[in-house]
Amino acid sequence: MSTVALRWATPLVTLVCMGLMLLIIMNRDISLLGLDVSSLQSFKIMFISLILEAFPFILLGVLASSLLQVFVSDKMIQRLTPKNPIGGILFGSLLGILFPLCECGMIPVVRRLIRKGMPAYIGIVFILAGPILNPIVYTSTYTAFRSQPQIAYSRMGLAFAVTVIIGLLLYRFMRRSPLKDAHVHHEYHNHDHDHHGHHPGHSHGTRSQHEHAYISSHHHPAHSDHHHHGTGQHSHDEHHRNGSTRRSRFASILAHASDEFFEMGKYLLFGALLTAFIQVSLSRETLIGIGDHPVLSNLFMMGFAFILSICSTSDAFVASSFSGTFNAGSLLAFLVFGAMIDLKNTLMLFSVFRARIVLWIIVLTFVLVLAGSYLFQYFFF
Amino acid sequence: MIFHYLIRGIILSGFAFLIVYLTKSDQLGLYIAPRMETYVKLSAVGLYAAAVYQFYLVFRTWSGSHVEPDCDCDHTPSPSIMKNTMIYGLFLLPLCLGFLLPNTVMGSTLAAKKGMSLNGSVNITRPAAGNTSGADQAAQISETPAGAGIYNGGSTPQSADEMFPSDVYTESYAAYAKKLYAQDSIEVTEKQFIETLTTLDLYRQPFLGKQVVLSGFVYREPEMSSSQFALSRFAMNCCSADALPYGLMVSYMQAEKYKDDAWLKITGTLELTQYNGNPVLQIKASGLENIPAPDSPYVYPDYDFGFDS
């Protein structure tokens, strides 16, 4: 499903890009496309600012992911993650307090952790809860809603409740690894790595694979950085050849980081492109006109948050500008849903997780946040 | 493969240089709030390091000494030329836009899309009964503390505390309002732009007739009369995507003389008017002065507001 969408989306974007470039090169007035120059300028400001804003976070994310890949063994990850599902879910949802990362930085890290043997449901819980349950977001929400601090409390509370429920459901019902395995086949067809033959199926995250990894790391006690992906027979060879692991480790970090930057970056850019385009072409008045309805306002605000795709650290500021027109419950829906799921990160999720899981996560988050926001509205505001 | 390394190196260094270029030409502020700038500059360093590594790979591959580096390569480029063109095109588009199109300040066009706020930051519960608009009532939370005073129509309150009633949440605004009220002419500063407008709007009555000085760009909505426009600034929190325009309505007989997006410094007295069925504050302008667009056209929320005494 996602592959179909992506197959069509990419050519479409390219066409638009090429058209725009052509117009820039020919110095033609865009107004003949129904767009005027000032709209193009607005589009440029939005697009580039969204990208620049995300860069520090995505770079931090891919760097953290590469460091994990190179320096932390699977065994250690497996030992550190809680075995008990309740503990795991609490761990995943509160990890954001230690690592206040933006969602775009989180996805590469979580994928790496899942590949290294962290239970997938914990990773997904972290992706959902991390952008909200962290000190930076709490402070910014509290500051933006000075006069209604209960918005900040209920944002934290609802986010926590929603992620715990989703975590439990995933733990109970998710049987296969949620990661896309298309990549894995890919990887093995394209590389002539010698894998010692100890990764037959190589589907990540399944229990037998963990055992494999475990066994293999016993096979090679000397190589503490040996991962169950067969982390580069080459780098091992190089270690032996050069006798220095430091240089190849450094190179390995850079290689991982820049590859992952491109892999994540294309979804980020595509998301930013769409977001900028929507923000420039749809006016807020029109949107409010559609959504100004007592019951539908929650739904509307969630949709709006999805389209806006702004960082969870600054969305409270935007939400507060709506408080004249929307009730607290729909603002809460905006603040919780938008930080968990938005256009930009949905594309990134599709790139990493299987489409069916992503759709389930979106549907669950949507339903739970919607119900939760009505409940909070009824009981607390 | 060498082609991939090369184009990736070019893209990565392109982004690094875009950030450097925007910084050097003092234009980074058009996209990113100052508190984010350091991080963006640091990411330029990271991008540059990655670019250098890609060029190093180009060299190694070209000289034949390079062996495929790793490992967990789920990132092998697709063999399809079409797909690669598209992906790299997606990365090149913001670079082209960034380097080729002139940088502009957000103005009327975006303000119209984003929706102008003429009431300051409206999430403040106004402790008043008389002049609350329907929209504000929707924002009011049920538990308005009993301490919140109520204006009694026309009678002028005596003490400052009566004039600026506050509850636990609006204390900082009341304190600021007293400070503003003591001034002969209220200057809406860049540092506390949103806070000042919010305070003025929160306690409208005592400020009516007061002199205000405000600078910003001209913005018009179709509903405004020919002698009206809004003077506004974009307030940015993190990046342009979350920026929102805040402003005050201005009335001036020859308002038509001033074009959209013109920067003005206006002196005038505050009055109350009806706009779209809601009461809004308006400056009755007496002095208008064309000013050049400021170096930092945007304003930012003052995070220290209420914490300094």
XYZ file of C-alpha atoms in Angstrom:
690
model
C 0.000 0.000 0.000
C 2.695 2.426 0.994
C 4.889 1.281 -1.820
C 2.119 2.105 -4.254
C 1.682 5.514 -2.702
C 5.397 6.139 -2.736
C 5.748 4.877 -6.271
C 3.295 7.521 -7.401
C 4.360 10.226 -5.016
C 7.984 10.381 -6.021
C 7.463 10.879 -9.756
C 4.834 13.476 -8.970
C 7.187 15.439 -6.768
C 9.945 15.207 -9.296
C 7.647 16.553 -11.943
C 6.726 19.495 -9.739
C 10.371 20.040 -8.829
C 11.460 19.949 -12.429
C 8.694 22.313 -13.409
C 9.676 24.758 -10.706
C 13.339 24.536 -11.630
C 12.486 25.114 -15.249
C 10.536 28.211 -14.309
C 13.394 29.458 -12.178
C 15.889 28.888 -14.926
C 13.718 30.539 -17.541
C 12.891 33.333 -15.131
C 9.256 32.996 -16.018
C 6.422 34.345 -14.009
C 4.775 31.557 -12.125
C 1.454 33.368 -12.122
C 0.567 31.494 -15.259
C 0.280 28.436 -13.078
C -2.151 30.192 -10.820
C 0.594 30.904 -8.337
C 2.174 34.286 -7.936
C 5.749 35.042 -7.082
C 4.980 35.923 -3.494
C 3.441 32.474 -3.036
C 6.612 30.912 -4.356
C 8.578 33.054 -1.919
C 6.310 31.962 0.916
C 6.732 28.373 -0.175
C 10.486 28.752 -0.173
C 10.507 30.249 3.328
C 8.324 27.442 4.693
C 10.144 24.656 2.915
C 13.657 25.717 3.837
C 12.784 26.635 7.383
C 11.177 23.237 7.954
C 14.301 21.546 6.626
C 16.730 23.701 8.586
C 14.732 23.184 11.730
C 14.830 19.420 11.316
C 18.528 19.150 10.378
C 20.012 19.335 13.875
C 17.597 16.693 15.105
C 17.956 14.314 12.204
C 21.743 14.614 12.302
C 21.733 13.947 16.005
C 19.468 10.977 15.351
C 21.609 9.392 12.660
C 24.746 10.075 14.692
C 23.258 8.415 17.759
C 22.110 5.531 15.604
C 25.585 5.066 14.100
C 27.243 5.253 17.486
C 24.867 2.578 18.715
C 25.638 0.475 15.682
C 29.378 0.698 16.090
C 29.893 0.782 19.823
C 27.005 -0.964 21.520
C 26.631 -4.680 21.124
C 23.282 -6.350 20.601
C 23.875 -8.276 23.752
C 24.112 -5.128 25.789
C 20.915 -3.706 24.307
C 19.110 -6.941 25.008
C 20.401 -7.006 28.545
C 19.439 -3.396 29.223
C 15.878 -3.488 27.917
C 13.321 -4.669 30.423
C 11.909 -8.141 29.841
C 8.628 -7.474 31.550
C 6.129 -5.859 29.120
C 4.808 -3.349 31.675
C 8.337 -2.345 32.589
C 9.195 -2.171 28.915
C 6.287 0.080 28.080
C 7.001 2.385 30.997
C 10.656 2.429 29.982
C 9.754 3.269 26.384
C 7.302 5.999 27.251
C 9.555 7.700 29.776
C 12.768 7.423 27.761
C 11.955 10.835 26.305
C 12.742 12.415 29.665
C 16.343 11.285 29.243
C 16.536 11.886 25.484
C 14.375 14.834 24.524
C 14.673 14.245 20.788
C 12.396 15.457 18.083
C 10.498 12.750 16.224
C 12.601 13.036 13.090
C 15.701 12.246 15.098
C 14.012 9.431 16.904
C 13.076 7.148 14.048
C 16.612 6.149 12.954
C 17.622 5.516 16.562
C 14.603 3.355 17.244
C 15.103 1.334 14.096
C 18.668 0.668 15.111
C 17.607 -0.346 18.605
C 14.956 -2.717 17.277
C 17.442 -4.282 14.886
C 19.796 -4.751 17.753
C 17.211 -6.708 19.628
C 15.160 -4.252 21.632
C 11.534 -5.431 21.625
C 9.745 -3.556 18.866
C 6.778 -2.477 20.967
C 9.103 -0.548 23.283
C 10.598 1.224 20.287
C 7.219 2.223 18.899
C 6.083 3.430 22.320
C 9.197 5.585 22.450
C 8.466 7.040 18.999
C 4.962 7.985 20.127
C 5.678 9.193 23.647
C 9.135 10.678 23.252
C 8.102 13.850 21.412
C 5.629 14.733 24.185
C 6.777 13.238 27.456
C 9.938 15.239 27.781
C 10.939 18.281 29.805
C 11.394 20.641 26.850
C 7.903 20.059 25.517
C 6.396 20.305 28.972
C 8.059 23.675 29.555
C 7.069 25.067 26.175
C 3.458 23.950 26.590
C 3.342 25.402 30.070
C 4.762 28.707 28.813
C 2.393 28.912 25.859
C -0.635 28.199 28.055
C 0.317 30.264 31.065
C -3.254 30.886 31.996
C -4.377 27.297 31.479
C -1.687 25.118 32.998
C -4.070 22.192 32.983
C -3.464 22.002 29.224
C 0.164 21.154 29.909
C -0.734 18.576 32.562
C -3.398 16.934 30.468
C -1.129 16.881 27.426
C 1.387 14.829 29.382
C -1.332 12.696 30.946
C -3.192 11.903 27.747
C 0.022 11.175 25.851
C 1.105 8.774 28.557
C -2.254 6.999 28.658
C -2.429 6.666 24.880
C 1.081 5.269 24.531
C 0.645 2.789 27.357
C -2.546 1.442 25.757
C -0.921 1.231 22.336
C 2.145 -0.410 23.855
C 0.044 -3.077 25.539
C -1.934 -3.734 22.350
C 1.250 -4.026 20.324
C 2.769 -6.345 22.884
C -0.295 -8.541 22.810
C -1.028 -8.592 19.083
C 2.128 -7.803 17.183
C 3.701 -11.097 16.236
C 6.055 -10.327 13.374
C 8.814 -7.810 13.413
C 7.338 -4.462 12.403
C 10.440 -3.464 10.476
C 10.301 -3.595 6.739
C 12.190 -6.627 5.619
C 12.362 -5.473 2.049
C 15.528 -3.718 3.055
C 17.046 -6.880 4.373
C 16.631 -8.817 1.162
C 17.943 -5.871 -0.644
C 20.984 -5.755 1.479
C 21.768 -9.379 0.954
C 21.321 -9.357 -2.734
C 23.498 -6.404 -3.236
C 26.415 -7.333 -1.095
C 28.765 -10.160 -1.265
C 29.452 -10.225 2.398
C 30.581 -13.370 3.991
C 28.058 -13.873 6.728
C 29.563 -16.939 8.318
C 26.323 -18.521 7.321
C 24.848 -17.815 10.694
C 21.959 -15.653 9.594
C 19.727 -17.853 7.504
C 16.424 -15.976 7.421
C 17.681 -12.839 9.003
C 14.380 -11.357 9.911
C 15.093 -8.841 12.577
C 13.765 -8.928 16.031
C 12.489 -12.475 16.181
C 13.504 -14.501 19.119
C 15.494 -17.121 17.271
C 17.548 -14.392 15.701
C 18.415 -13.035 19.072
C 19.689 -16.392 20.027
C 21.703 -16.470 16.861
C 23.180 -13.157 17.664
C 23.871 -14.306 21.129
C 25.574 -17.443 19.973
C 27.545 -15.670 17.328
C 28.828 -13.157 19.784
C 30.090 -16.068 21.802
C 31.784 -17.424 18.765
C 33.834 -14.308 18.503
C 34.510 -13.108 21.974
C 37.324 -10.941 20.706
C 35.038 -8.783 18.625
C 32.860 -6.940 21.009
C 31.416 -4.932 18.175
C 30.207 -7.941 16.303
C 26.579 -7.454 15.432
C 24.079 -9.936 14.279
C 23.970 -8.257 10.938
C 27.381 -9.628 10.341
C 28.660 -6.120 10.772
C 30.912 -5.975 7.857
C 33.136 -8.847 7.369
C 35.208 -6.168 5.743
C 35.573 -4.021 8.756
C 36.718 -7.094 10.590
C 39.225 -7.816 7.923
C 40.355 -4.265 8.081
C 40.794 -4.543 11.785
C 43.086 -7.420 11.250
C 44.892 -5.732 8.445
C 45.413 -2.352 9.984
C 45.635 -3.459 13.502
C 43.814 -0.276 14.432
C 40.103 -0.420 15.017
C 39.756 3.235 15.794
C 40.047 4.523 12.271
C 37.694 2.060 10.724
C 35.241 2.665 13.522
C 35.330 6.356 12.817
C 34.884 5.721 9.098
C 32.100 3.329 9.891
C 30.275 5.957 11.943
C 30.560 8.474 9.128
C 29.469 5.955 6.541
C 26.418 4.916 8.534
C 25.501 8.446 9.416
C 25.651 9.801 5.890
C 23.842 6.825 4.400
C 21.125 7.059 6.975
C 20.930 10.791 6.485
C 19.981 10.245 2.865
C 17.658 7.419 3.646
C 15.714 9.420 6.250
C 16.297 12.741 4.561
C 14.326 11.924 1.449
C 11.200 11.315 3.486
C 11.834 14.373 5.589
C 12.267 16.515 2.495
C 9.217 15.092 0.823
C 7.196 15.709 3.981
C 8.520 19.247 4.279
C 7.688 19.862 0.630
C 4.103 18.715 1.053
C 3.697 20.589 4.323
C 5.048 23.817 2.872
C 2.831 23.452 -0.152
C -0.298 22.893 1.923
C 0.525 25.732 4.309
C 0.998 28.138 1.450
C -2.030 27.111 -0.568
C -4.657 26.692 2.159
C -5.520 29.672 4.265
C -6.214 29.276 7.919
C -9.536 31.066 7.672
C -10.790 28.471 5.213
C -9.657 25.749 7.553
C -11.311 27.320 10.555
C -14.423 27.814 8.488
C -14.552 24.084 7.845
C -13.710 23.082 11.359
C -15.654 25.503 13.478
C -18.147 23.056 14.835
C -18.479 21.985 18.486
C -18.245 18.241 17.862
C -16.095 18.179 14.785
C -13.566 20.649 16.142
C -11.481 17.919 17.799
C -11.369 15.959 14.571
C -10.523 19.064 12.673
C -7.706 20.106 14.981
C -6.164 16.647 14.685
C -6.254 16.844 10.927
C -4.779 20.295 11.091
C -1.959 19.153 13.360
C -1.259 16.320 10.931
C -0.913 18.719 8.025
C 1.106 21.350 9.881
C 3.817 18.862 10.913
C 5.500 21.276 13.268
C 7.924 20.228 15.928
C 6.408 19.216 19.238
C 8.513 21.809 21.024
C 6.834 24.674 19.217
C 3.321 23.454 18.503
C 1.977 24.668 21.839
C 2.718 28.187 20.707
C 0.632 27.672 17.576
C -2.124 25.928 19.506
C -2.380 28.849 21.910
C -3.170 31.138 18.997
C -6.259 29.011 18.381
C -7.571 29.141 21.886
C -9.940 31.961 21.025
C -11.775 29.812 18.530
C -11.400 26.262 19.784
C -12.158 24.663 23.112
C -9.506 23.156 25.345
C -10.376 19.602 24.372
C -9.700 20.159 20.701
C -6.471 21.998 21.512
C -5.441 18.981 23.556
C -6.243 16.728 20.593
C -4.077 18.976 18.435
C -1.188 18.917 20.892
C -1.193 15.181 21.501
C -2.020 13.815 18.068
C 0.132 16.252 16.121
C 3.214 15.456 18.147
C 2.723 11.701 17.784
C 1.636 11.489 14.157
C 2.068 14.042 11.418
C 2.600 14.153 7.700
C 6.363 14.439 7.938
C 6.893 11.586 10.338
C 4.268 9.327 8.764
C 6.395 9.217 5.638
C 9.419 8.390 7.759
C 7.481 5.677 9.588
C 6.470 4.114 6.277
C 10.097 4.058 5.279
C 11.075 2.037 8.330
C 8.062 0.003 9.399
C 5.727 -2.241 7.479
C 2.716 -0.406 6.077
C 0.189 -2.466 8.002
C 1.812 -1.633 11.348
C 2.062 2.054 10.514
C -1.610 2.152 9.577
C -2.556 0.388 12.786
C -0.490 2.801 14.849
C -2.090 5.777 13.130
C -5.622 4.426 13.544
C -5.068 3.524 17.193
C -3.476 6.854 18.015
C -6.241 8.664 16.214
C -9.073 6.864 17.984
C -7.465 6.986 21.412
C -6.510 10.652 21.225
C -9.951 11.581 19.953
C -11.716 9.661 22.715
C -9.237 10.934 25.289
C -9.672 14.539 24.276
C -13.463 14.266 24.667
C -13.025 12.657 28.077
C -10.581 15.319 29.237
C -12.881 18.022 27.935
C -15.756 16.507 29.853
C -13.956 15.921 33.130
C -11.180 18.460 33.440
C -11.838 21.596 31.451
C 29.023 3.913 -6.992
C 31.508 6.693 -7.505
C 28.675 8.779 -8.927
C 26.621 8.273 -5.795
C 29.453 9.300 -3.517
C 30.076 12.344 -5.641
C 26.490 13.571 -5.765
C 25.966 12.859 -2.084
C 29.089 14.813 -1.286
C 27.835 17.684 -3.386
C 24.415 17.662 -1.722
C 25.819 17.453 1.797
C 28.307 20.241 1.213
C 25.567 22.178 -0.561
C 23.435 22.169 2.574
C 26.439 23.016 4.733
C 27.251 25.962 2.470
C 23.613 27.054 2.365
C 23.667 27.366 6.146
C 27.017 29.167 6.046
C 25.767 31.484 3.312
C 22.600 32.317 5.233
C 24.618 32.945 8.382
C 27.184 35.131 6.638
C 24.512 37.210 4.949
C 22.551 37.521 8.212
C 19.574 35.768 6.680
C 19.414 32.683 8.826
C 17.070 34.631 11.089
C 14.510 34.688 8.283
C 14.066 30.960 8.662
C 14.965 30.022 12.204
C 14.460 31.595 15.625
C 17.650 32.751 17.392
C 17.427 30.024 19.998
C 17.660 27.423 17.239
C 20.461 29.093 15.291
C 23.326 27.533 17.222
C 22.000 24.049 16.553
C 21.547 24.745 12.862
C 25.103 26.091 12.634
C 26.402 23.007 14.406
C 24.540 20.829 11.949
C 26.393 22.614 9.134
C 29.606 21.265 10.665
C 28.147 17.765 10.759
C 26.963 17.993 7.174
C 30.353 19.207 6.105
C 32.133 16.330 7.845
C 29.848 13.859 6.090
C 30.473 15.610 2.764
C 34.242 15.370 3.226
C 33.885 11.682 3.922
C 31.885 11.195 0.716
C 34.568 12.992 -1.281
C 37.169 10.836 0.411
C 35.239 7.785 -0.754
C 35.173 9.196 -4.265
C 38.919 9.492 -4.149
C 39.404 6.018 -2.695
C 37.102 4.428 -5.237
C 38.712 6.322 -8.062
C 42.194 5.285 -7.023
C 40.976 1.738 -6.680
C 41.910 1.277 -3.055
C 38.379 1.353 -1.746
C 36.523 -1.702 -0.634
C 32.811 -1.392 0.141
C 32.949 -0.107 3.698
C 30.259 -1.884 5.652
C 28.121 -3.928 6.699
C 24.583 -3.144 7.467
C 23.953 -1.693 4.064
C 20.243 -1.427 3.761
C 21.140 1.864 2.204
C 22.482 0.644 -1.083
C 21.240 3.025 -3.737
C 18.561 1.723 -5.988
C 19.825 0.586 -9.369
C 17.026 2.496 -11.115
C 18.324 5.679 -12.696
C 14.866 7.228 -12.727
C 14.397 6.704 -9.017
C 17.826 8.056 -8.189
C 17.232 11.148 -10.257
C 14.057 11.788 -8.352
C 15.580 11.280 -4.939
C 18.568 13.462 -5.625
C 16.278 15.970 -7.312
C 14.311 16.176 -4.087
C 17.518 17.066 -2.253
C 18.618 19.518 -4.899
C 15.323 21.417 -4.962
C 15.740 23.190 -1.594
C 19.347 23.939 -2.516
C 18.278 25.550 -5.786
C 15.532 27.500 -4.067
C 17.873 28.509 -1.275
C 20.716 29.740 -3.447
C 18.859 31.045 -6.481
C 15.727 32.727 -5.205
C 16.288 35.946 -3.292
C 15.497 35.723 0.390
C 12.421 37.621 1.440
C 10.736 38.498 4.660
C 7.406 36.940 5.498
C 4.751 39.513 4.741
C 1.128 40.076 3.862
C 0.741 37.038 1.625
C 1.639 34.641 4.400
C -0.150 36.691 7.033
C -3.337 36.209 5.032
C -2.758 32.453 4.947
C -1.871 32.189 8.579
C -4.568 34.476 9.914
C -3.849 37.724 11.696
C -4.326 37.952 15.418
C -5.530 41.394 16.439
C -6.136 40.402 20.046
C -2.666 39.500 21.233
C -2.365 35.990 22.548
C -5.999 35.236 23.207
C -5.643 32.293 25.520
C -5.689 34.603 28.496
C -8.862 34.542 30.512
C -10.082 38.063 30.571
C -11.433 38.887 34.008
C -14.137 41.104 32.578
C -17.808 40.778 31.774
C -18.711 43.768 29.641
C -16.644 43.558 26.541
C -15.890 39.903 26.111
C -16.490 38.663 22.633
C -18.140 35.367 21.903
C -14.854 33.942 20.764
C -13.207 34.824 24.030
C -15.912 33.193 26.021
C -15.237 29.955 24.247
C -11.665 30.220 25.429
C -12.610 30.932 28.993
C -12.134 28.082 31.306
C -14.906 27.372 33.705
C -12.916 27.847 36.861
C -12.265 31.570 36.781
C -10.970 32.225 40.260
C -13.201 34.215 42.513
C -10.443 36.764 42.940
C -10.858 37.923 39.370
C -12.480 41.301 39.455
C -15.297 42.429 37.257
C -15.534 45.802 35.641
C -18.597 47.667 36.571
C -19.551 49.449 33.427
C -18.635 53.107 33.197
C -17.485 53.860 36.704
C -13.758 54.426 36.783
C -11.894 52.130 39.120
C -9.732 53.895 41.648
C -6.705 51.881 42.623
C -4.341 50.132 40.256
C -5.372 46.774 41.645
C -8.990 47.444 40.866
C -8.072 48.704 37.460
C -5.977 45.660 36.638
C -7.655 42.716 38.295
C -5.746 39.506 38.048
C -5.916 35.899 39.001
C -3.037 33.576 39.615
C -2.513 33.108 35.869
C -2.659 36.719 34.770
C -0.593 38.161 37.598
C 2.381 38.877 35.369
C 0.125 40.647 32.884
C -1.442 42.780 35.606
C 1.990 43.753 36.893
C 3.098 44.624 33.393
C -0.134 46.559 32.771
C 0.530 48.734 35.820
C 3.997 49.454 34.498
C 2.629 50.361 31.068
C -0.149 52.471 32.531
C 2.387 54.609 34.359
C 4.054 55.556 31.062
C 2.915 58.624 29.145
C 3.516 56.961 25.832
C 3.473 53.193 25.570
C 6.103 51.857 23.236
C 5.423 48.366 21.954
C 8.950 46.966 22.055
C 10.334 44.194 19.905
C 11.370 42.193 22.914
C 7.914 42.027 24.443
C 5.790 42.558 21.375
C 3.248 39.787 21.935
C 3.200 40.318 25.679
C 2.522 44.045 25.317
C -0.271 43.560 22.791
C -1.795 40.854 24.958
C -1.665 43.072 28.037
C -3.244 46.006 26.214
C -5.998 43.792 24.889
C -6.538 42.071 28.221
C -7.220 45.331 30.094
C -8.631 47.405 27.242
C -10.573 50.049 29.169
C -7.844 51.787 31.199
C -5.638 52.063 28.142
C -8.190 53.748 25.907
C -6.983 57.234 25.020
C -3.382 56.331 25.860
C -0.650 57.077 23.386
C 1.004 54.070 21.733
C 4.032 53.738 19.481
C 4.179 50.662 17.301
C 6.176 49.587 14.282
C 5.454 46.812 11.834
C 4.335 46.056 8.304
C 1.030 47.008 6.702
C -1.450 44.205 6.260
C -4.986 44.389 4.920
C -7.987 42.127 4.980
C -10.934 42.525 2.608
C -13.231 43.281 5.552
C -11.260 46.350 6.560
C -12.487 49.791 5.550
C -10.453 52.014 3.249
C -9.177 54.010 6.203
C -7.995 50.935 8.071
C -5.119 48.488 7.998
C -3.328 46.332 10.512
C 0.228 47.034 11.586
C 1.786 43.740 12.413
C 4.833 41.624 13.087
C 5.416 37.925 12.621
C 6.113 36.154 15.883
C 8.316 33.123 15.520
C 8.856 30.430 18.080
C 11.086 27.896 16.395
C 10.990 28.336 12.626
C 8.932 30.109 9.974
C 6.485 27.238 9.826
C 5.197 28.089 13.264
C 5.374 31.862 12.840
C 2.127 33.761 13.310
C 1.301 37.401 12.649
C 0.255 39.609 15.566
C -0.803 43.179 15.179
C -3.035 46.110 15.995
C -5.698 47.725 13.861
C -4.817 51.216 12.672
C -7.217 53.863 11.491
C -5.940 56.757 9.445
C -7.771 58.949 6.978
C -5.243 58.532 4.208
C -4.541 54.882 4.899
C -4.600 54.098 1.177
C -1.319 55.938 0.763
C 0.494 53.066 2.422
C 0.931 49.881 0.447
C 0.781 46.355 1.823
C 4.058 45.230 3.400
C 5.309 48.808 3.824
C 7.127 49.244 7.135
C 5.765 52.024 9.318
C 6.262 53.469 12.741
C 2.947 54.730 14.011
C 2.104 56.968 16.931
C -1.500 57.300 17.954
C -4.094 56.900 20.630
C -5.900 53.704 21.504
C -9.609 53.368 20.907
C -12.102 50.546 20.690
C -13.780 49.575 17.446
C -15.881 46.765 16.071
C -14.319 44.396 13.594
C -16.104 41.339 12.231
C -18.559 41.640 15.066
C -15.913 41.642 17.787
C -14.517 44.591 19.693
C -10.845 45.138 18.900
C -8.342 47.769 19.926
C -7.415 50.276 17.272
C -4.781 52.969 17.035
C -6.106 56.285 15.835
C -2.940 57.292 14.081
C -1.599 60.797 14.397
C 1.948 60.273 13.216
C 3.045 57.838 10.540
C 6.624 57.418 9.530
C 8.059 55.187 6.817
C 10.903 53.104 8.219
C 13.234 50.596 6.578
C 12.448 46.960 7.307
C 14.378 46.097 10.461
C 17.317 43.684 10.367
C 15.382 41.225 12.438
C 11.854 41.540 11.058
C 10.349 38.972 13.400
C 9.556 39.066 17.072
C 9.877 36.193 19.513
C 7.981 35.247 22.633
C 9.785 36.587 25.670
C 10.459 33.543 27.795
C 11.511 35.671 30.737
C 8.210 37.538 30.772
C 6.721 37.470 34.217
C 9.906 36.187 35.797
C 11.709 39.503 35.904
C 10.122 41.831 38.366
